[in-house]
Short mmCIF file of N, CA, C and O in Angstrom, two decimals:
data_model
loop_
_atom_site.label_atom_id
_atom_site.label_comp_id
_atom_site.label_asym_id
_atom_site.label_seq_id
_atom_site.Cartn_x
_atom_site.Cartn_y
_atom_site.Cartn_z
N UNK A 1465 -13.33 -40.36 13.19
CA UNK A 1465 -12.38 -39.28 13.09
C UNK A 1465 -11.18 -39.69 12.23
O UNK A 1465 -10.65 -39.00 11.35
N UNK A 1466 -10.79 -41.16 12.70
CA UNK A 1466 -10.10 -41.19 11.72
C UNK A 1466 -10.00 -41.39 9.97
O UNK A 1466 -9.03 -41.46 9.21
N UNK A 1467 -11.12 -41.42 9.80
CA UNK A 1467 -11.30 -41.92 8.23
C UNK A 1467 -11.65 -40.18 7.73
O UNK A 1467 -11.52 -39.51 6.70
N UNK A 1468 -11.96 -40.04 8.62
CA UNK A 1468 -12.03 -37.85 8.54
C UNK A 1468 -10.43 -37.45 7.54
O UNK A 1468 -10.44 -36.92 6.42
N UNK A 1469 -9.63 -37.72 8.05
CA UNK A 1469 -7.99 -37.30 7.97
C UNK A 1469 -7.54 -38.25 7.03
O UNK A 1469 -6.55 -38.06 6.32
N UNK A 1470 -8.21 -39.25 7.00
CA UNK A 1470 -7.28 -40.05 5.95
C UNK A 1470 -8.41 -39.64 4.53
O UNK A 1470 -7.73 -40.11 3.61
N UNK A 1471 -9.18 -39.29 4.12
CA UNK A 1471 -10.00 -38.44 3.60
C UNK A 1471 -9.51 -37.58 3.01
O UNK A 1471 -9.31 -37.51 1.80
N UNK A 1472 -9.23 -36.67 4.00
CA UNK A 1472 -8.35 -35.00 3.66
C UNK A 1472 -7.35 -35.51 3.33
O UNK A 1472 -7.04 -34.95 2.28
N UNK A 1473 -6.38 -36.50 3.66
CA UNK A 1473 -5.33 -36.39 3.15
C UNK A 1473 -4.98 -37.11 1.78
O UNK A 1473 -3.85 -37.22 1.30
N UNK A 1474 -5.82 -37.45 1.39
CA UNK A 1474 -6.00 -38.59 0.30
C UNK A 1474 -6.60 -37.04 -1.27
O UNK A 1474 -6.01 -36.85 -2.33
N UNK A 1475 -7.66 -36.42 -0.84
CA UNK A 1475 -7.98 -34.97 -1.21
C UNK A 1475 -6.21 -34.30 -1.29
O UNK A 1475 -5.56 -34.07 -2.31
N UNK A 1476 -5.85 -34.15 -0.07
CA UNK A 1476 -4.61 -32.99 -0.74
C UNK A 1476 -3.81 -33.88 -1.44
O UNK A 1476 -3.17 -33.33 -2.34
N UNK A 1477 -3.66 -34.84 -1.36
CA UNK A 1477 -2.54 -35.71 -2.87
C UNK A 1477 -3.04 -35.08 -3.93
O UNK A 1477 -2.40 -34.15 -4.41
N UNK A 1478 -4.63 -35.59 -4.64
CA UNK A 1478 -4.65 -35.04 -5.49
C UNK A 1478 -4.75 -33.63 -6.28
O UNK A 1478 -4.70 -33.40 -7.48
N UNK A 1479 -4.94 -32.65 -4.99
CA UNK A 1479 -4.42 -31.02 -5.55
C UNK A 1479 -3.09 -31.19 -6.37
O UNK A 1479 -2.16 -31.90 -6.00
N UNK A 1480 -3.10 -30.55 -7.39
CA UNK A 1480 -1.99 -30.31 -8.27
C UNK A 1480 -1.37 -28.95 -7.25
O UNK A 1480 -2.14 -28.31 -6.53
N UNK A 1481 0.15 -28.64 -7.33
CA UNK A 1481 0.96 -27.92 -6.52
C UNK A 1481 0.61 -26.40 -7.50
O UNK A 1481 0.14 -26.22 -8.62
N UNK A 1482 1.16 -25.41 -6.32
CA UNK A 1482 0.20 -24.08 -7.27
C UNK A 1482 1.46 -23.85 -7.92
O UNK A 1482 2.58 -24.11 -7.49
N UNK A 1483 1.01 -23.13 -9.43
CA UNK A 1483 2.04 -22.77 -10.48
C UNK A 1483 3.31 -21.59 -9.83
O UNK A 1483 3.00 -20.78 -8.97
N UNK A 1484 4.29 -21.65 -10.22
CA UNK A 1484 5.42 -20.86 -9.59
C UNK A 1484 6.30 -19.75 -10.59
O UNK A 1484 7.05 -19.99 -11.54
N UNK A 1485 6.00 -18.83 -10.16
CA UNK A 1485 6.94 -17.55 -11.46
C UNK A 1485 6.45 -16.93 -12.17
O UNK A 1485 6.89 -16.49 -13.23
N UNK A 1486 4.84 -16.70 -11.37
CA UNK A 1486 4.11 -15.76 -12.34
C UNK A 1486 4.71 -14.50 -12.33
O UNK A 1486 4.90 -13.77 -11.36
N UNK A 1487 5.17 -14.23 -14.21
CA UNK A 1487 5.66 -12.90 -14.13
C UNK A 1487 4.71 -12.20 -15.91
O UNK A 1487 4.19 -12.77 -16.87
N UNK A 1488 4.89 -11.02 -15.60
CA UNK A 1488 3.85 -10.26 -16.39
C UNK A 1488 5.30 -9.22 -17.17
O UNK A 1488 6.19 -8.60 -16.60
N UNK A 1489 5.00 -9.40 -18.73
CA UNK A 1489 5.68 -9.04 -19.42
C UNK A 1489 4.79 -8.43 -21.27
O UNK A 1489 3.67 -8.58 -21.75
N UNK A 1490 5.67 -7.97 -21.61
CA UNK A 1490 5.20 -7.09 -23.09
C UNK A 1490 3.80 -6.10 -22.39
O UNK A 1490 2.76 -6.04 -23.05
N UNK A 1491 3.89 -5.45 -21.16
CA UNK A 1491 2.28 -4.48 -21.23
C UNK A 1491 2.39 -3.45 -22.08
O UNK A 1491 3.48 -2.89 -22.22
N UNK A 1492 1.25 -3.05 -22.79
CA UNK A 1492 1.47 -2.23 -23.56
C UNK A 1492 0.17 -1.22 -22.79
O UNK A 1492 -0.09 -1.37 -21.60
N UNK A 1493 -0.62 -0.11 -23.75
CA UNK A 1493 -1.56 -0.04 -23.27
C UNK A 1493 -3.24 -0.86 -23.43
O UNK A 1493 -4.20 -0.20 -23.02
N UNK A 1494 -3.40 -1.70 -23.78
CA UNK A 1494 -4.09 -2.46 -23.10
C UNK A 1494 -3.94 -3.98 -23.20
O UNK A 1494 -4.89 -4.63 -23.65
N UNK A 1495 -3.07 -4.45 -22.89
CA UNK A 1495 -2.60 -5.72 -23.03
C UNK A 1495 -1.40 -6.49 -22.24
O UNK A 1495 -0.39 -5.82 -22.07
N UNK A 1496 -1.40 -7.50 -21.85
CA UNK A 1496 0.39 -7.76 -21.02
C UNK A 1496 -0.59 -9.72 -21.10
O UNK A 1496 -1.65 -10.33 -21.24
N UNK A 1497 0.83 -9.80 -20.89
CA UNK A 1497 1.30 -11.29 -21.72
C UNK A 1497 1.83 -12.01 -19.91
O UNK A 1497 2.61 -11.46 -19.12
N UNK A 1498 1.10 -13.35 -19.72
CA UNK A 1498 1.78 -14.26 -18.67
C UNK A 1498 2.36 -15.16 -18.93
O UNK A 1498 1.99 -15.92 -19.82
N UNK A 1499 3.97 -15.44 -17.90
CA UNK A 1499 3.84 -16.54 -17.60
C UNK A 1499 3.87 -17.32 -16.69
O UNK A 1499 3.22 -17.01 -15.69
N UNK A 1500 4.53 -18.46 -16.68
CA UNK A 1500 4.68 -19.14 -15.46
C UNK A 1500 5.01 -20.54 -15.52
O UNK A 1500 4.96 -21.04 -16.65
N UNK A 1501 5.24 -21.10 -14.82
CA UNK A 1501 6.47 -22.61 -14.46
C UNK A 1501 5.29 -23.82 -14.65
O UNK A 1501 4.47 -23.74 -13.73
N UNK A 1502 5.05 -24.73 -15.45
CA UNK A 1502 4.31 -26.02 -15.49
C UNK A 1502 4.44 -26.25 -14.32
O UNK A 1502 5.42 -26.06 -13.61
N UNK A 1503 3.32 -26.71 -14.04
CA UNK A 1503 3.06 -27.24 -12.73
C UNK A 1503 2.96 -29.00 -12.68
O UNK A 1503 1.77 -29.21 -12.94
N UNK A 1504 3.52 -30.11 -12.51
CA UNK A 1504 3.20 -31.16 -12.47
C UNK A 1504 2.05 -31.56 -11.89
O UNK A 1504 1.63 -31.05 -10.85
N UNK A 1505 1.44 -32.50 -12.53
CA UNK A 1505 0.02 -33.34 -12.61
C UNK A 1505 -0.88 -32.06 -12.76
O UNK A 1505 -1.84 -32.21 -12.01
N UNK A 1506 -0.94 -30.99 -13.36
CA UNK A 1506 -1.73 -29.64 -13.87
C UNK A 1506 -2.55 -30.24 -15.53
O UNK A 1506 -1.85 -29.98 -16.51
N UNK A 1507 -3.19 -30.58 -15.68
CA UNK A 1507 -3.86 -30.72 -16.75
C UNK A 1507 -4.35 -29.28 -17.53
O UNK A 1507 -4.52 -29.13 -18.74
N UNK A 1508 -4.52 -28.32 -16.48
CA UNK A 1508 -4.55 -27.22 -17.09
C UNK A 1508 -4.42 -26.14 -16.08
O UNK A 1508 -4.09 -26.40 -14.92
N UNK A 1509 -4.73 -24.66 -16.61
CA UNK A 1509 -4.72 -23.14 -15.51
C UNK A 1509 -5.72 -22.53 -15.83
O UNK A 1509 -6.11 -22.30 -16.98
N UNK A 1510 -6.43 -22.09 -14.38
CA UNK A 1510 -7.20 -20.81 -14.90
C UNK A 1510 -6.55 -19.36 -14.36
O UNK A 1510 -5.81 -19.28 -13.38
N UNK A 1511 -6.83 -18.61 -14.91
CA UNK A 1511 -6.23 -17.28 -15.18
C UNK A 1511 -6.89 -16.28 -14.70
O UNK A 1511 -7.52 -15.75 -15.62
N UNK A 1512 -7.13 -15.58 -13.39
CA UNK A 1512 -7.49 -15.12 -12.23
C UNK A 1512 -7.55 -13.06 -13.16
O UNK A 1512 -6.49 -12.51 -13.46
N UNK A 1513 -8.18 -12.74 -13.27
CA UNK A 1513 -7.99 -11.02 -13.39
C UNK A 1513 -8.66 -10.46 -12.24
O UNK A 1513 -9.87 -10.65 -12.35
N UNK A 1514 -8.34 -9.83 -11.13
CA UNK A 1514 -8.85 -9.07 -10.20
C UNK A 1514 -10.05 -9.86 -9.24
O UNK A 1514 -11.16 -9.47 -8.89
N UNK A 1515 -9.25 -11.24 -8.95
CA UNK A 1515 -9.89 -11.75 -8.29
C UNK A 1515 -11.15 -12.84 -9.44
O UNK A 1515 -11.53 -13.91 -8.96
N UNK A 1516 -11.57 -12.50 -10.62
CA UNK A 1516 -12.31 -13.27 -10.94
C UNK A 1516 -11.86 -14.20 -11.89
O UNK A 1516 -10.71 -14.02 -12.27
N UNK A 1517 -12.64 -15.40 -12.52
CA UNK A 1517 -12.06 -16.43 -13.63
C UNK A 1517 -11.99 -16.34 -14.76
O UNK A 1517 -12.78 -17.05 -15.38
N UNK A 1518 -11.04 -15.46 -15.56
CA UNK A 1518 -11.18 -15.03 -16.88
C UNK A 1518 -11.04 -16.16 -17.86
O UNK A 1518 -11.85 -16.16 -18.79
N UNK A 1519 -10.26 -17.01 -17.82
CA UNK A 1519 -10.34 -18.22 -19.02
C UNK A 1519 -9.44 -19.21 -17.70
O UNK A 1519 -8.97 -19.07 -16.57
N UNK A 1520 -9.64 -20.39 -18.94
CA UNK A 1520 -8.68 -21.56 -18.39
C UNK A 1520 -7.76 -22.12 -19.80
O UNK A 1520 -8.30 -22.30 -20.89
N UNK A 1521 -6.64 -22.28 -19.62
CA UNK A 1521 -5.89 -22.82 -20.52
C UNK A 1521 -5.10 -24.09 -20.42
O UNK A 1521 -5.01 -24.58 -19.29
N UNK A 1522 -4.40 -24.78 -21.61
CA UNK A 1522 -4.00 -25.53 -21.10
C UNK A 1522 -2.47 -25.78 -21.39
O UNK A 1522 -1.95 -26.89 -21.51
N UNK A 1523 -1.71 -24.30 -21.52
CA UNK A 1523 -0.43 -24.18 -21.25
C UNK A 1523 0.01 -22.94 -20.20
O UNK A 1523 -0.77 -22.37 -19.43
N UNK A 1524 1.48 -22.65 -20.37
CA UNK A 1524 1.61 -21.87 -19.05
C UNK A 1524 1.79 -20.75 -19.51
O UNK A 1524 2.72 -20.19 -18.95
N UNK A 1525 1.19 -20.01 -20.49
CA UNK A 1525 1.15 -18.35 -20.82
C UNK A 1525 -0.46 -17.96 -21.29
O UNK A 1525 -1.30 -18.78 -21.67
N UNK A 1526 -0.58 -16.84 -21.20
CA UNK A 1526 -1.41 -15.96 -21.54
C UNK A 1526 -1.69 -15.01 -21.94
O UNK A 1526 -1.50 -14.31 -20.95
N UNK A 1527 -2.10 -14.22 -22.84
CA UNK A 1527 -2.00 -13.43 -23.22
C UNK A 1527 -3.49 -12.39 -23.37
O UNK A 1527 -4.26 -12.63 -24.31
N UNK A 1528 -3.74 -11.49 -22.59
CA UNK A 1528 -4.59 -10.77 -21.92
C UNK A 1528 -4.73 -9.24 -22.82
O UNK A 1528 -3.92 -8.33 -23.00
N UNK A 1529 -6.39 -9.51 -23.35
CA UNK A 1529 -6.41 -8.03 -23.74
C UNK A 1529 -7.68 -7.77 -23.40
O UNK A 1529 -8.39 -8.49 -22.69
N UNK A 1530 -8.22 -5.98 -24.27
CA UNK A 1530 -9.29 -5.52 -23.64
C UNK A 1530 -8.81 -4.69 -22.19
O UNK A 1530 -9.64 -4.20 -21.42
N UNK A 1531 -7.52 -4.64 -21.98
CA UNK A 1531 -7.67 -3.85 -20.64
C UNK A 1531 -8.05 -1.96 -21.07
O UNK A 1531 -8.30 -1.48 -22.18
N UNK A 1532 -7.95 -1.27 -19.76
CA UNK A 1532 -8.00 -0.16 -19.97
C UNK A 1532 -6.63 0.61 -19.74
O UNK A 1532 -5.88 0.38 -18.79
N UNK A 1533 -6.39 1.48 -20.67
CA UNK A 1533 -5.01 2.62 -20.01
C UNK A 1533 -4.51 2.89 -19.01
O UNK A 1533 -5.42 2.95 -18.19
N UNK A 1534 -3.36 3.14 -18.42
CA UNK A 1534 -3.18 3.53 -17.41
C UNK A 1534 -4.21 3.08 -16.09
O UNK A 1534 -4.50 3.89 -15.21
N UNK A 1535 -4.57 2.08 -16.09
CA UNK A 1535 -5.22 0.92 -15.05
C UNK A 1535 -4.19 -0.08 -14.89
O UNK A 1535 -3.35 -0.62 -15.61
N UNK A 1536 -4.74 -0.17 -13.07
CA UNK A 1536 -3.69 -1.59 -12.59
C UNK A 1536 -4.97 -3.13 -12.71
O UNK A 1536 -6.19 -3.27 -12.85
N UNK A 1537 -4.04 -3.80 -12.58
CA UNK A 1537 -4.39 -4.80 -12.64
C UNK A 1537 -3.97 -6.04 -11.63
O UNK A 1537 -2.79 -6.20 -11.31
N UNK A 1538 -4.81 -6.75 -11.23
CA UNK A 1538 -3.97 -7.80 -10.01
C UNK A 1538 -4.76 -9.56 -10.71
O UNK A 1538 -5.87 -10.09 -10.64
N UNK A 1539 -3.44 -9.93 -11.34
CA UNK A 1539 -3.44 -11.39 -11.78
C UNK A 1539 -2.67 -12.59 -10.79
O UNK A 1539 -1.67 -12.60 -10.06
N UNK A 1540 -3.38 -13.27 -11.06
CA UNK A 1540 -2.74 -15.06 -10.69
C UNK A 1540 -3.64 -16.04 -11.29
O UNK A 1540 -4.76 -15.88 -11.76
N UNK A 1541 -2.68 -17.42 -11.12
CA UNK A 1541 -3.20 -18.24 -11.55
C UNK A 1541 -3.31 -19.75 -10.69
O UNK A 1541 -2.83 -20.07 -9.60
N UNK A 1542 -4.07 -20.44 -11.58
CA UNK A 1542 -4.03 -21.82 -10.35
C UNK A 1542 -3.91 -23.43 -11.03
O UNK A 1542 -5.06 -23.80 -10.80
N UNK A 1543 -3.61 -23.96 -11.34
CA UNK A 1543 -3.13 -25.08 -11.74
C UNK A 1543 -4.87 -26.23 -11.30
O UNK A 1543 -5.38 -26.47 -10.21
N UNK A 1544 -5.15 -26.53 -12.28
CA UNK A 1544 -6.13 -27.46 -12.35
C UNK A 1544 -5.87 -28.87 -12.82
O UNK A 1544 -4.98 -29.11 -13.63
N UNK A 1545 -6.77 -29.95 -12.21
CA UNK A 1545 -6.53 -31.58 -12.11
C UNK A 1545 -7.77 -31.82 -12.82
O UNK A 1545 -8.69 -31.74 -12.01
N UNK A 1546 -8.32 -32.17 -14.31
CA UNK A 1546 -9.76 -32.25 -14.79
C UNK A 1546 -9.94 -33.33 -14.03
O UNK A 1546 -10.89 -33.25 -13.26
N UNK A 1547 -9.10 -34.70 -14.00
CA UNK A 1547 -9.59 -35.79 -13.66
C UNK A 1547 -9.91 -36.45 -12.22
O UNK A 1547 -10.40 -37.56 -11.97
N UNK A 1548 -9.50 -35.46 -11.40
CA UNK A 1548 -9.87 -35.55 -9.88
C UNK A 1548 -10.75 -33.99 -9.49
O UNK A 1548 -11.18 -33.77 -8.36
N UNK A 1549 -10.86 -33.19 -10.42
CA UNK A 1549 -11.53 -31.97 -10.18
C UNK A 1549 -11.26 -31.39 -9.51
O UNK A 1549 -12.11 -31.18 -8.65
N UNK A 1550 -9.81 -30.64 -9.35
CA UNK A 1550 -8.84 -30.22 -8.70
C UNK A 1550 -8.70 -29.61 -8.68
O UNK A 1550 -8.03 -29.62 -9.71
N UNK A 1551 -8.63 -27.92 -8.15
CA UNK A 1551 -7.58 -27.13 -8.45
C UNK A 1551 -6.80 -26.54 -7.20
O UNK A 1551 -7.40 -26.57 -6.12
N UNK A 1552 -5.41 -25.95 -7.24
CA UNK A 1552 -4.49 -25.64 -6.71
C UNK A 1552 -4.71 -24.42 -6.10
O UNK A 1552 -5.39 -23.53 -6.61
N UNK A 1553 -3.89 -24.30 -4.47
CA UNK A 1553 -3.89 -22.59 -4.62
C UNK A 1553 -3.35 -21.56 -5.66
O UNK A 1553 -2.79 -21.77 -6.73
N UNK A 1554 -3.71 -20.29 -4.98
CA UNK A 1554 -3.30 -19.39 -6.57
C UNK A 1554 -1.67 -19.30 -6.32
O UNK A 1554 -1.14 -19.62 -5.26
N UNK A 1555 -0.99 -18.83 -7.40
CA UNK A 1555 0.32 -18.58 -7.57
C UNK A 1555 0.13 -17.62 -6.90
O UNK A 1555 -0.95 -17.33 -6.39
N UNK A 1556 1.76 -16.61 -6.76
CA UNK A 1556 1.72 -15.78 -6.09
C UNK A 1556 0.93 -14.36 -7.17
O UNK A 1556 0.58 -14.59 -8.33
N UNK A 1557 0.80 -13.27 -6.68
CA UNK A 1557 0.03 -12.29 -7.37
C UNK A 1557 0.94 -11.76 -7.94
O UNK A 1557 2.04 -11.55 -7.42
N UNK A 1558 0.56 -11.41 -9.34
CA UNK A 1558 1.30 -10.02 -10.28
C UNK A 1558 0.13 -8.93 -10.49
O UNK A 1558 -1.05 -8.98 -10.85
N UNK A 1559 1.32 -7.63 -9.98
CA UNK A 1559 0.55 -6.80 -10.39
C UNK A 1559 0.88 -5.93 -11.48
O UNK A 1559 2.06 -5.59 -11.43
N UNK A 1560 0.10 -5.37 -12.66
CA UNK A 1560 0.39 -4.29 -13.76
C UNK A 1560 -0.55 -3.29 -14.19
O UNK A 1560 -1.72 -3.35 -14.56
N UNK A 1561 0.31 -2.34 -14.04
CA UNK A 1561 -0.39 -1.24 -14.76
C UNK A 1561 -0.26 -1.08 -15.87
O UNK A 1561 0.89 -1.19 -16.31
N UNK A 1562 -1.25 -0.77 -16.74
CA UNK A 1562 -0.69 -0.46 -18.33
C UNK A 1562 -0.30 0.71 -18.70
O UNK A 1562 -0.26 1.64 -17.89
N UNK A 1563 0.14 0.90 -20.27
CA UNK A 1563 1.17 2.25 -20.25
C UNK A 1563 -0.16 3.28 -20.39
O UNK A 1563 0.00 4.50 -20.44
#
């Protein structure tokens, strides 16, 4: 049991911390632009659209097209570790509708 916990806890060190300040800006109608706060030990982000994994990048903006008109949208993102195969919980959610 104990090598159980020292296990897990050895695992949550290397989670990278989840990205902070996702905010959604320039929407037009079909397009809107992210960003958000570097995350330390983040080697990179993937970029969440409605729950699924639209890309991964390896800075802290994005820029999102192909949407539809007057559709909402629910984004976040999550901070990834390539070298421990890591990734973070999601940031908090943004939501946008386009014009």
């Amino acid at each position: 049991m104990k090598y159980i916990l020292l296990v897990n806890q050895n695992i949550q060190s290397l989670l990278p911390k989840a990205p902070t300040s996702l905010v959604a800006s320039n929407e037009t109608e079909t397009s809107v632009d992210l960003d958000w706060n570097v995350t330390e030990d983040a080697s990179g982000y993937n970029v969440y659209q409605d729950g699924e994994k639209v890309d991964t990048v390896t800075t802290n903006t994005y820029s999102v097209s192909g949407l539809i008109t007057s559709s909402t949208y629910e984004f976040y993102v999550t901070a990834i570790n390539d070298k421990y195969g890591t990734e973070s919980d999601p940031a908090d959610v943004v939501n946008v509708t386009t014009l």
